[in-house]
Short mmCIF file of C-alpha atoms and ligand atoms in Angstrom, two decimals:
data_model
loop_
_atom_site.label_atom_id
_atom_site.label_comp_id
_atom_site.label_asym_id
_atom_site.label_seq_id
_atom_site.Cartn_x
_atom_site.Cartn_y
_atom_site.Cartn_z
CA UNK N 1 131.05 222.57 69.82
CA UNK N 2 131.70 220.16 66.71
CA UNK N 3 130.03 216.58 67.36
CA UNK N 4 133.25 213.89 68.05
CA UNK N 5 133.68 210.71 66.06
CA UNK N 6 131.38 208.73 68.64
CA UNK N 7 128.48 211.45 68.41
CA UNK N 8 128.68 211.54 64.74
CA UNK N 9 127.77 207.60 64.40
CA UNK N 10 125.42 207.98 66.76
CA UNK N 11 123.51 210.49 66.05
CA UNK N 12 123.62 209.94 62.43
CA UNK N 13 124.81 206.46 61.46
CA UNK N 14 123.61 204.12 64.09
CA UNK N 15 120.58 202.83 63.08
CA UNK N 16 119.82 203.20 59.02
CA UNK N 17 117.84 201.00 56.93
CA UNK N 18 116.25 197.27 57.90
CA UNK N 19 117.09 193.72 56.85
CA UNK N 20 117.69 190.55 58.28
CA UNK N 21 120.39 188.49 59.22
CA UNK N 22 121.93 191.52 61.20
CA UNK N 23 123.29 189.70 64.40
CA UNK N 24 125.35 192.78 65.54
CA UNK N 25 125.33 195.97 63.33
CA UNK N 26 126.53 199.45 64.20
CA UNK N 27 128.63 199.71 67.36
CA UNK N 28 130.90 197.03 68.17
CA UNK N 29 134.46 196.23 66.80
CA UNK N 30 133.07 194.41 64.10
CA UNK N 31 129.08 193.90 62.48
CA UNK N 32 128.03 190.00 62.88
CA UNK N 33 125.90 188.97 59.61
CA UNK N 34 123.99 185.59 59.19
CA UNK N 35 124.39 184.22 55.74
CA UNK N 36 120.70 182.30 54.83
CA UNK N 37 121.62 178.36 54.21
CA UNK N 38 122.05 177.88 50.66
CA UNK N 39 123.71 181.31 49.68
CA UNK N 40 126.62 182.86 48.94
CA UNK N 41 128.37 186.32 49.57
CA UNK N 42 128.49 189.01 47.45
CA UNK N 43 130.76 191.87 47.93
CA UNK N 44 131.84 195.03 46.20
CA UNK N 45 132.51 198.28 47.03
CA UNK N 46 133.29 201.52 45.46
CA UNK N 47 135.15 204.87 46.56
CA UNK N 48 133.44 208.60 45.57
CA UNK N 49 136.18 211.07 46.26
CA UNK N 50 134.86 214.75 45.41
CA UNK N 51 136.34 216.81 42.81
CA UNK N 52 136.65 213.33 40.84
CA UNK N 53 133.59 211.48 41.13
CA UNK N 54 131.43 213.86 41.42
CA UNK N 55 131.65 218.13 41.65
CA UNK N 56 132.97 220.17 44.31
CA UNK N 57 130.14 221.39 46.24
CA UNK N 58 127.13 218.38 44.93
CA UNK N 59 124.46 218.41 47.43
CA UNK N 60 125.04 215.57 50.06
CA UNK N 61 121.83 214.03 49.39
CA UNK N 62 123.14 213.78 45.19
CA UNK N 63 126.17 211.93 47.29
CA UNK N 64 125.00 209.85 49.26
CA UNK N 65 122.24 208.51 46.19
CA UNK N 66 125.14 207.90 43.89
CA UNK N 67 127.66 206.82 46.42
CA UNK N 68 124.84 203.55 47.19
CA UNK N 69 123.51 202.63 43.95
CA UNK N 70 126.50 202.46 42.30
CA UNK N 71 127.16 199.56 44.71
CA UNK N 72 123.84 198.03 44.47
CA UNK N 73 124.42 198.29 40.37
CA UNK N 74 126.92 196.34 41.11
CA UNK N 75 124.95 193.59 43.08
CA UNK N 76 122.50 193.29 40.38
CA UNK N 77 124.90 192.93 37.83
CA UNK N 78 125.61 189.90 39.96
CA UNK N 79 121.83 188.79 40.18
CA UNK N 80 122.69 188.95 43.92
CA UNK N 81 120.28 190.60 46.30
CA UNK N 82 121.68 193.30 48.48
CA UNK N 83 121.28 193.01 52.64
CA UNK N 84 123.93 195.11 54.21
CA UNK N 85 126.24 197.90 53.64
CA UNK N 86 129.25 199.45 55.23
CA UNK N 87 130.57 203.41 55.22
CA UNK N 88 133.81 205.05 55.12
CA UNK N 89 133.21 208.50 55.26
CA UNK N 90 135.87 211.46 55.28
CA UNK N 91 134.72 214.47 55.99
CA UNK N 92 136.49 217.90 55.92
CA UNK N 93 134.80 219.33 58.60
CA UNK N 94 131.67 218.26 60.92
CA UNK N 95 129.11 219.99 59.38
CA UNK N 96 125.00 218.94 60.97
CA UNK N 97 122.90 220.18 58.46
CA UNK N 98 125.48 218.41 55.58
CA UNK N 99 125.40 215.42 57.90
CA UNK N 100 121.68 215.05 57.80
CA UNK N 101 120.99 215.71 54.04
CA UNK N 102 123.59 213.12 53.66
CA UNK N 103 122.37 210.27 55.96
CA UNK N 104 118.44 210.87 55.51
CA UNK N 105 118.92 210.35 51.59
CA UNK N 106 120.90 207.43 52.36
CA UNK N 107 118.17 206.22 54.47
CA UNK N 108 115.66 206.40 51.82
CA UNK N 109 117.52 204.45 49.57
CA UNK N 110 118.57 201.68 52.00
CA UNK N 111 114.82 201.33 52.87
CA UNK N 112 114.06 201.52 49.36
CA UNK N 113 116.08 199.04 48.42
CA UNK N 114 115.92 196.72 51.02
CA UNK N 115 119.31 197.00 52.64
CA UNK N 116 120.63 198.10 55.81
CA UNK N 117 124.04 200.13 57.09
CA UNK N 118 125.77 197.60 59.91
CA UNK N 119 129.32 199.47 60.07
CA UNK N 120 131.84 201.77 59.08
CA UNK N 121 134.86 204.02 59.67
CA UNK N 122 134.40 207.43 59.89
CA UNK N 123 138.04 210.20 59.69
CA UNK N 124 138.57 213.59 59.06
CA UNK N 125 140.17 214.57 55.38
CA UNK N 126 139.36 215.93 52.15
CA UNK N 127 135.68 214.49 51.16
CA UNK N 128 135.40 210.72 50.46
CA UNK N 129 132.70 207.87 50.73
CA UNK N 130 133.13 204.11 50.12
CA UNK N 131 130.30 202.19 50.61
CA UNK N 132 130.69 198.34 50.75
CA UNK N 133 127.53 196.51 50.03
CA UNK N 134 127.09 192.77 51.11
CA UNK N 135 124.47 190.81 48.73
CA UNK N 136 123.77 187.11 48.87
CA UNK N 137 123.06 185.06 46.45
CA UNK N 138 122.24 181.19 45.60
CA UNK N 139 125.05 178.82 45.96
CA UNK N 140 126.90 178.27 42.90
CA UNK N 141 124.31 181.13 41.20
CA UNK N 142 126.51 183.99 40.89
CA UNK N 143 125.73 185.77 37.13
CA UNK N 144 129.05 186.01 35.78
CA UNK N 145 131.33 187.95 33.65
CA UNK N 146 132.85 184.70 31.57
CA UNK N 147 129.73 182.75 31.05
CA UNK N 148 128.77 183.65 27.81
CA UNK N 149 129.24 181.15 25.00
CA UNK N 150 129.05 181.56 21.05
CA UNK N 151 125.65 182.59 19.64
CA UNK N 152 123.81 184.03 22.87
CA UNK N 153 122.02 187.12 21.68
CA UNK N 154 123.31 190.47 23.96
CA UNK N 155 120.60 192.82 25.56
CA UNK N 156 120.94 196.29 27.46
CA UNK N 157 118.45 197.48 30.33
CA UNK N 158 116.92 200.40 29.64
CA UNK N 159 118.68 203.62 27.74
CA UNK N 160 122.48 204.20 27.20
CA UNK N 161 124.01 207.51 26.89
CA UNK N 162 122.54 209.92 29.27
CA UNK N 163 125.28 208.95 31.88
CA UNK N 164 127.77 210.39 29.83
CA UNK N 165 125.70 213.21 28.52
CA UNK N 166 125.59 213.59 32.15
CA UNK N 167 129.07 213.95 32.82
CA UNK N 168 129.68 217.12 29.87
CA UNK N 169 127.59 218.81 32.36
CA UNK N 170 130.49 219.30 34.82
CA UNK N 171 132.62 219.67 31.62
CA UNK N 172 133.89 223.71 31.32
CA UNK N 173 134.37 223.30 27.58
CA UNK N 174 131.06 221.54 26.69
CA UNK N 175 128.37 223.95 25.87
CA UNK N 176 125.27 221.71 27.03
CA UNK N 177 124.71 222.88 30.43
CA UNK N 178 124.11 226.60 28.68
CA UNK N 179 121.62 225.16 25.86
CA UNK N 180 120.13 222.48 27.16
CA UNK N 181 116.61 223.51 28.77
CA UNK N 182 115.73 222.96 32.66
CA UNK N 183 113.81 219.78 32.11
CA UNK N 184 116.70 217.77 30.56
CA UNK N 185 119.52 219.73 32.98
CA UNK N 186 117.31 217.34 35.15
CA UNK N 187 116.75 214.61 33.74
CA UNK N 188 120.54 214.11 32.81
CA UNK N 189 121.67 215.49 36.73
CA UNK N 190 118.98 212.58 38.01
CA UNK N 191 120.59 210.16 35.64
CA UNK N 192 124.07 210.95 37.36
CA UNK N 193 123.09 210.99 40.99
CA UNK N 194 120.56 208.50 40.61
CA UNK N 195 121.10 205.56 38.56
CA UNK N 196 118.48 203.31 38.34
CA UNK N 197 120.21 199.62 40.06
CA UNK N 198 118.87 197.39 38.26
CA UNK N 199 118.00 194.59 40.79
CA UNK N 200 114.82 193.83 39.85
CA UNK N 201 116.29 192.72 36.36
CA UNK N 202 119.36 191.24 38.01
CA UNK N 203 116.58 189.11 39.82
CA UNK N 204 114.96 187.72 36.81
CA UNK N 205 117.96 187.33 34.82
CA UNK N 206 119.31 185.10 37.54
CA UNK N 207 118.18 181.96 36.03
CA UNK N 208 118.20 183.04 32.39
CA UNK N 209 121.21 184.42 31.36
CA UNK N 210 124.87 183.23 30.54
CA UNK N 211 126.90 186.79 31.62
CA UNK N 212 126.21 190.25 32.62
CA UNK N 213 127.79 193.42 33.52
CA UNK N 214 126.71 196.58 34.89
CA UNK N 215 127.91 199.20 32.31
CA UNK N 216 129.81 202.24 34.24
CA UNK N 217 132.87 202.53 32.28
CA UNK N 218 131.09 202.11 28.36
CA UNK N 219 129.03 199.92 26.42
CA UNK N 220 131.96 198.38 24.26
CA UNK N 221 134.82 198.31 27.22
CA UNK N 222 131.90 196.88 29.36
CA UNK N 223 130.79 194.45 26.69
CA UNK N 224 134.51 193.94 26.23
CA UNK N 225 134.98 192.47 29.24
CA UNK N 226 132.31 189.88 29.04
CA UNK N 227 133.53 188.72 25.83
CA UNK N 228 137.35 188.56 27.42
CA UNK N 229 136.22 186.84 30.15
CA UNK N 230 133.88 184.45 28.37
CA UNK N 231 136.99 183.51 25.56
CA UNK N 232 135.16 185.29 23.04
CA UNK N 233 134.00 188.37 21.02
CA UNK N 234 130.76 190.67 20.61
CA UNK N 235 128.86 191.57 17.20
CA UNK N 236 126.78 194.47 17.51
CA UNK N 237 123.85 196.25 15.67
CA UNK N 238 124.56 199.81 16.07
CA UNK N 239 120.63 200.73 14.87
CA UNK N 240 119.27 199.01 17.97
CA UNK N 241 121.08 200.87 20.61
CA UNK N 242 118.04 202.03 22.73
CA UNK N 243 118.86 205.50 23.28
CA UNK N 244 116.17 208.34 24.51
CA UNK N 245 114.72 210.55 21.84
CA UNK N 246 115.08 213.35 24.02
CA UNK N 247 118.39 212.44 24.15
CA UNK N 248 118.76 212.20 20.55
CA UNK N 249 117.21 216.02 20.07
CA UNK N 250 120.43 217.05 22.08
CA UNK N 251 123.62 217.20 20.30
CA UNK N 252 125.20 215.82 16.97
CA UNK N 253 125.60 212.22 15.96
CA UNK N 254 129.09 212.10 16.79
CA UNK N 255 128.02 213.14 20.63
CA UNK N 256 125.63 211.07 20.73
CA UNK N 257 127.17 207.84 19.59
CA UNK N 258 130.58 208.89 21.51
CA UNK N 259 128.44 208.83 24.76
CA UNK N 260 126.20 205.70 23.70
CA UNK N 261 129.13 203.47 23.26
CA UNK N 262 132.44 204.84 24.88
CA UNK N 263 130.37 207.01 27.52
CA UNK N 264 130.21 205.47 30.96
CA UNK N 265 127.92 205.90 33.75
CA UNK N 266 124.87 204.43 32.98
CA UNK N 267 124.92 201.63 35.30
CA UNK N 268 122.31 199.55 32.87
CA UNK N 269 123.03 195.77 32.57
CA UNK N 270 124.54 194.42 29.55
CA UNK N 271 123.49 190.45 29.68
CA UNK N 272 123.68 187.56 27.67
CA UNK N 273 121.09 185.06 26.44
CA UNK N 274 121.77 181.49 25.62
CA UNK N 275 118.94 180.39 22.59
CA UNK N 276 116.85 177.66 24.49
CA UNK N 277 115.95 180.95 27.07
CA UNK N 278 115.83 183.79 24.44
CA UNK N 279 111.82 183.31 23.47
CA UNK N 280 111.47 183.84 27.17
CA UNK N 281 113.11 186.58 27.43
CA UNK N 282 111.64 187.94 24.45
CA UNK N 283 108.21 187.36 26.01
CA UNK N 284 108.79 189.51 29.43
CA UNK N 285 110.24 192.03 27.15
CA UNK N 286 106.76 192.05 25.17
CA UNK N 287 105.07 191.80 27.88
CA UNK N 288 106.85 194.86 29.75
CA UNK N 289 108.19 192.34 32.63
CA UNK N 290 111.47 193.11 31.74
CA UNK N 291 112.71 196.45 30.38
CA UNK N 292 115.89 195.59 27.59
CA UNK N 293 116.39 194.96 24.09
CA UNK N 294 118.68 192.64 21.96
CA UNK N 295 121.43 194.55 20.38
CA UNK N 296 123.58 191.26 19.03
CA UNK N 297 125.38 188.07 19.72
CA UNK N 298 128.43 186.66 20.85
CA UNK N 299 131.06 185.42 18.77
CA UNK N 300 133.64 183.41 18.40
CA UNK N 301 135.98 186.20 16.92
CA UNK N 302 137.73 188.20 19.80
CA UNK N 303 136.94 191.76 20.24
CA UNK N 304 133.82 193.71 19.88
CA UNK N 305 132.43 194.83 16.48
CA UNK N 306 129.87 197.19 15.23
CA UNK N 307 127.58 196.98 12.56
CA UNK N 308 124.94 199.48 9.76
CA UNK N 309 121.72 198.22 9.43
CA UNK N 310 123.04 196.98 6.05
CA UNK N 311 125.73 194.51 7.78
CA UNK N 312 128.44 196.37 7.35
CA UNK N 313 130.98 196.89 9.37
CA UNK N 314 131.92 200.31 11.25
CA UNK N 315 135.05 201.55 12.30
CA UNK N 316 135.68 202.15 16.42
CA UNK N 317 137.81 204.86 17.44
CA UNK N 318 138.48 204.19 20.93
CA UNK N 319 137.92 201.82 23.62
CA UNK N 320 136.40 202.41 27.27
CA UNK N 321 137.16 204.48 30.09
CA UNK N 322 140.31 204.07 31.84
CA UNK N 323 140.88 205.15 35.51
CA UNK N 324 144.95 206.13 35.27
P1 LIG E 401 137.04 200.79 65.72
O1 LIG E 401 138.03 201.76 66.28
O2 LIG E 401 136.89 199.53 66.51
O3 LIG E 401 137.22 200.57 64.25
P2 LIG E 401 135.20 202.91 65.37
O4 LIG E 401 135.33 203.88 66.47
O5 LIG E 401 135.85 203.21 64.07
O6 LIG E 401 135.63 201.48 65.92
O7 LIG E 401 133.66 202.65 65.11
C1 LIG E 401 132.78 202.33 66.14
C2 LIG E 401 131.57 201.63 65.55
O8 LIG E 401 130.89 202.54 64.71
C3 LIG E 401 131.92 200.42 64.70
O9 LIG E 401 130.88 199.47 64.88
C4 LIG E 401 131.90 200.96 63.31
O10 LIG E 401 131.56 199.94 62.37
C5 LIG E 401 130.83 202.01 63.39
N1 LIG E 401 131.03 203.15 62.46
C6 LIG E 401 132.04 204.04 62.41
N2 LIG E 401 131.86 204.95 61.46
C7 LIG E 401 130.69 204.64 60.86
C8 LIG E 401 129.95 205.18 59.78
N3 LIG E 401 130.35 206.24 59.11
N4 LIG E 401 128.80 204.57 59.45
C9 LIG E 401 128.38 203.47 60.11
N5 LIG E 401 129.01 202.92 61.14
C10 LIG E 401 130.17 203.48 61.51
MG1 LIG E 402 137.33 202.40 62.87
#
């Protein structure tokens, strides 16, 4: 006999993760959360429905990764720290083994990154998962979209590009799943399922920067919005994109700088840097503390621009991702 609502929770969802301030979680009408003196809440949450987020058929542990740490990308972004997390699930059919793949790698995660599942809502439909994930972080703190001002330098976490390289994957007409050899079919599937939140940055960040953004929709729409929100524009140098070299090796320029700057999905933080904090910044990059480089400043000029390494200017030919 197929487990019921109530068996499904309990078997599966009562008791995932640890963190504090949990004063009722799982089980009652609604969770009870203790917010530490001082902070703040931060909330955000994000829908996965199947066939659009990700394939038909993805394993439920590739799920159940993505579905949480695009969230937590989210809360770093914020320079929050994540605590709790909520989960709608619809499910087209009660299915144990798919059920324990699912919560087991959400498990690791929520240990892994320190946060814990305290409610949820779970129906019967064609496959869906929002996660909500609850952060905190100091009063008045919050690392904003619009706090950029003229002349901070921009940096970018890590790599851009492999999202969206990801994403051609699932694409019938794209030939790269057939060339592309087992080791970076891996590399670019880990890159979709598990994005890399980048708390730890978010963390340091907190007291250094002006803005940031998590980039899931492209560098320049993401970029975009800081500058919009901040009253201003972006400059950037296209030459100091950090992009993989394996990546590189894998398709034509025009791929590759389609996916680098238009591409979404690669959940890296795009931040800005006001000048009395930039040697600092410069110093944990040196030093390895802090994994980003600059790629340009804000300016006063609205819109976002990209530059040779000669100073000229290049021409865009589209903007970000749009959802409709
Ligand atoms: P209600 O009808 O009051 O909304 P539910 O029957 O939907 O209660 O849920 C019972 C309890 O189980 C609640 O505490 C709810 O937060 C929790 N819950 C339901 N589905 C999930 C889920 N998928 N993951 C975690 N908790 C869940
Ligand atoms: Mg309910």
């Amino acid at each position: 006999m197929p487990l019921d609502e109530f068996s499904i929770i309990q078997k599966y969802f009562s008791s995932l993760g640890e963190s504090q301030g949990i004063s009722l979680g799982v089980g009652d009408d609604c969770a009870i959360l203790d917010i530490p003196k001082g902070k703040q809440l931060a909330v955000t949450v994000d829908t996965l429905v199947e066939g659009i987020h990700f394939p038909v058929r993805a394993s439920p542990a590739d799920i159940a990764h993505r579905s949480l740490r695009v969230n937590l990308s989210d809360i770093a972004a914020m320079g929050a720290d994540p605590h709790w997390f909520t989960l709608a699930l619809t499910l087209p059919e009660v299915s144990d083994s798919w059920l324990h793949q699912f919560s087991q790698a959400l498990l690791t995660d929520a240990l892994s990154f320190g946060c814990a599942l305290v409610g949820g809502d779970t129906t019967a439909g064609p496959l869906s998962i929002t996660i909500q994930v609850l952060g905190t972080v100091s009063q008045g703190k919050p690392l904003i979209r619009g706090g950029a001002q003229e002349g901070d330098s921009i940096y970018i976490t890590g790599s851009l590009g492999e999202g969206a390289a990801a994403l051609s994957l699932f694409d019938a007409t794209s030939d790269l799943a057939r060339i592309a050899t087992k080791d970076t079919l891996n590399r670019l599937l880990q890159r979709f399922y598990r994005p890399e939140p980048r708390l730890k940055e978010g963390a340091y960040l907190r007291d250094l920067a002006s803005a940031a953004i998590d980039i899931s929709d492209g560098l320049i729409a993401d970029l975009g919005h800081i500058a919009k929100s901040s009253g201003l524009g972006a400059n950037i140098e296209l030459d100091r994109l950090p992009i993989a070299s394996w990546l590189l090796a894998l398709a034509e320029p025009s791929y590759i700088e389609d996916w680098v700057l238009f591409g979404g999905d690669d959940y890296e933080l795009c931040f800005t840097v006001p000048n009395r904090n930039k040697d600092l910044i410069e110093s944990m990059i040196s030093s390895r503390e802090l994994n980003a480089v600059y790629i340009g400043k804000m300016s006063k000029i609205p819109g976002v621009r990209c530059f040779d390494s000669r100073g000229q200017a290049v021409e865009l030919k589209k903007s970000g991702y749009q959802h409709f």
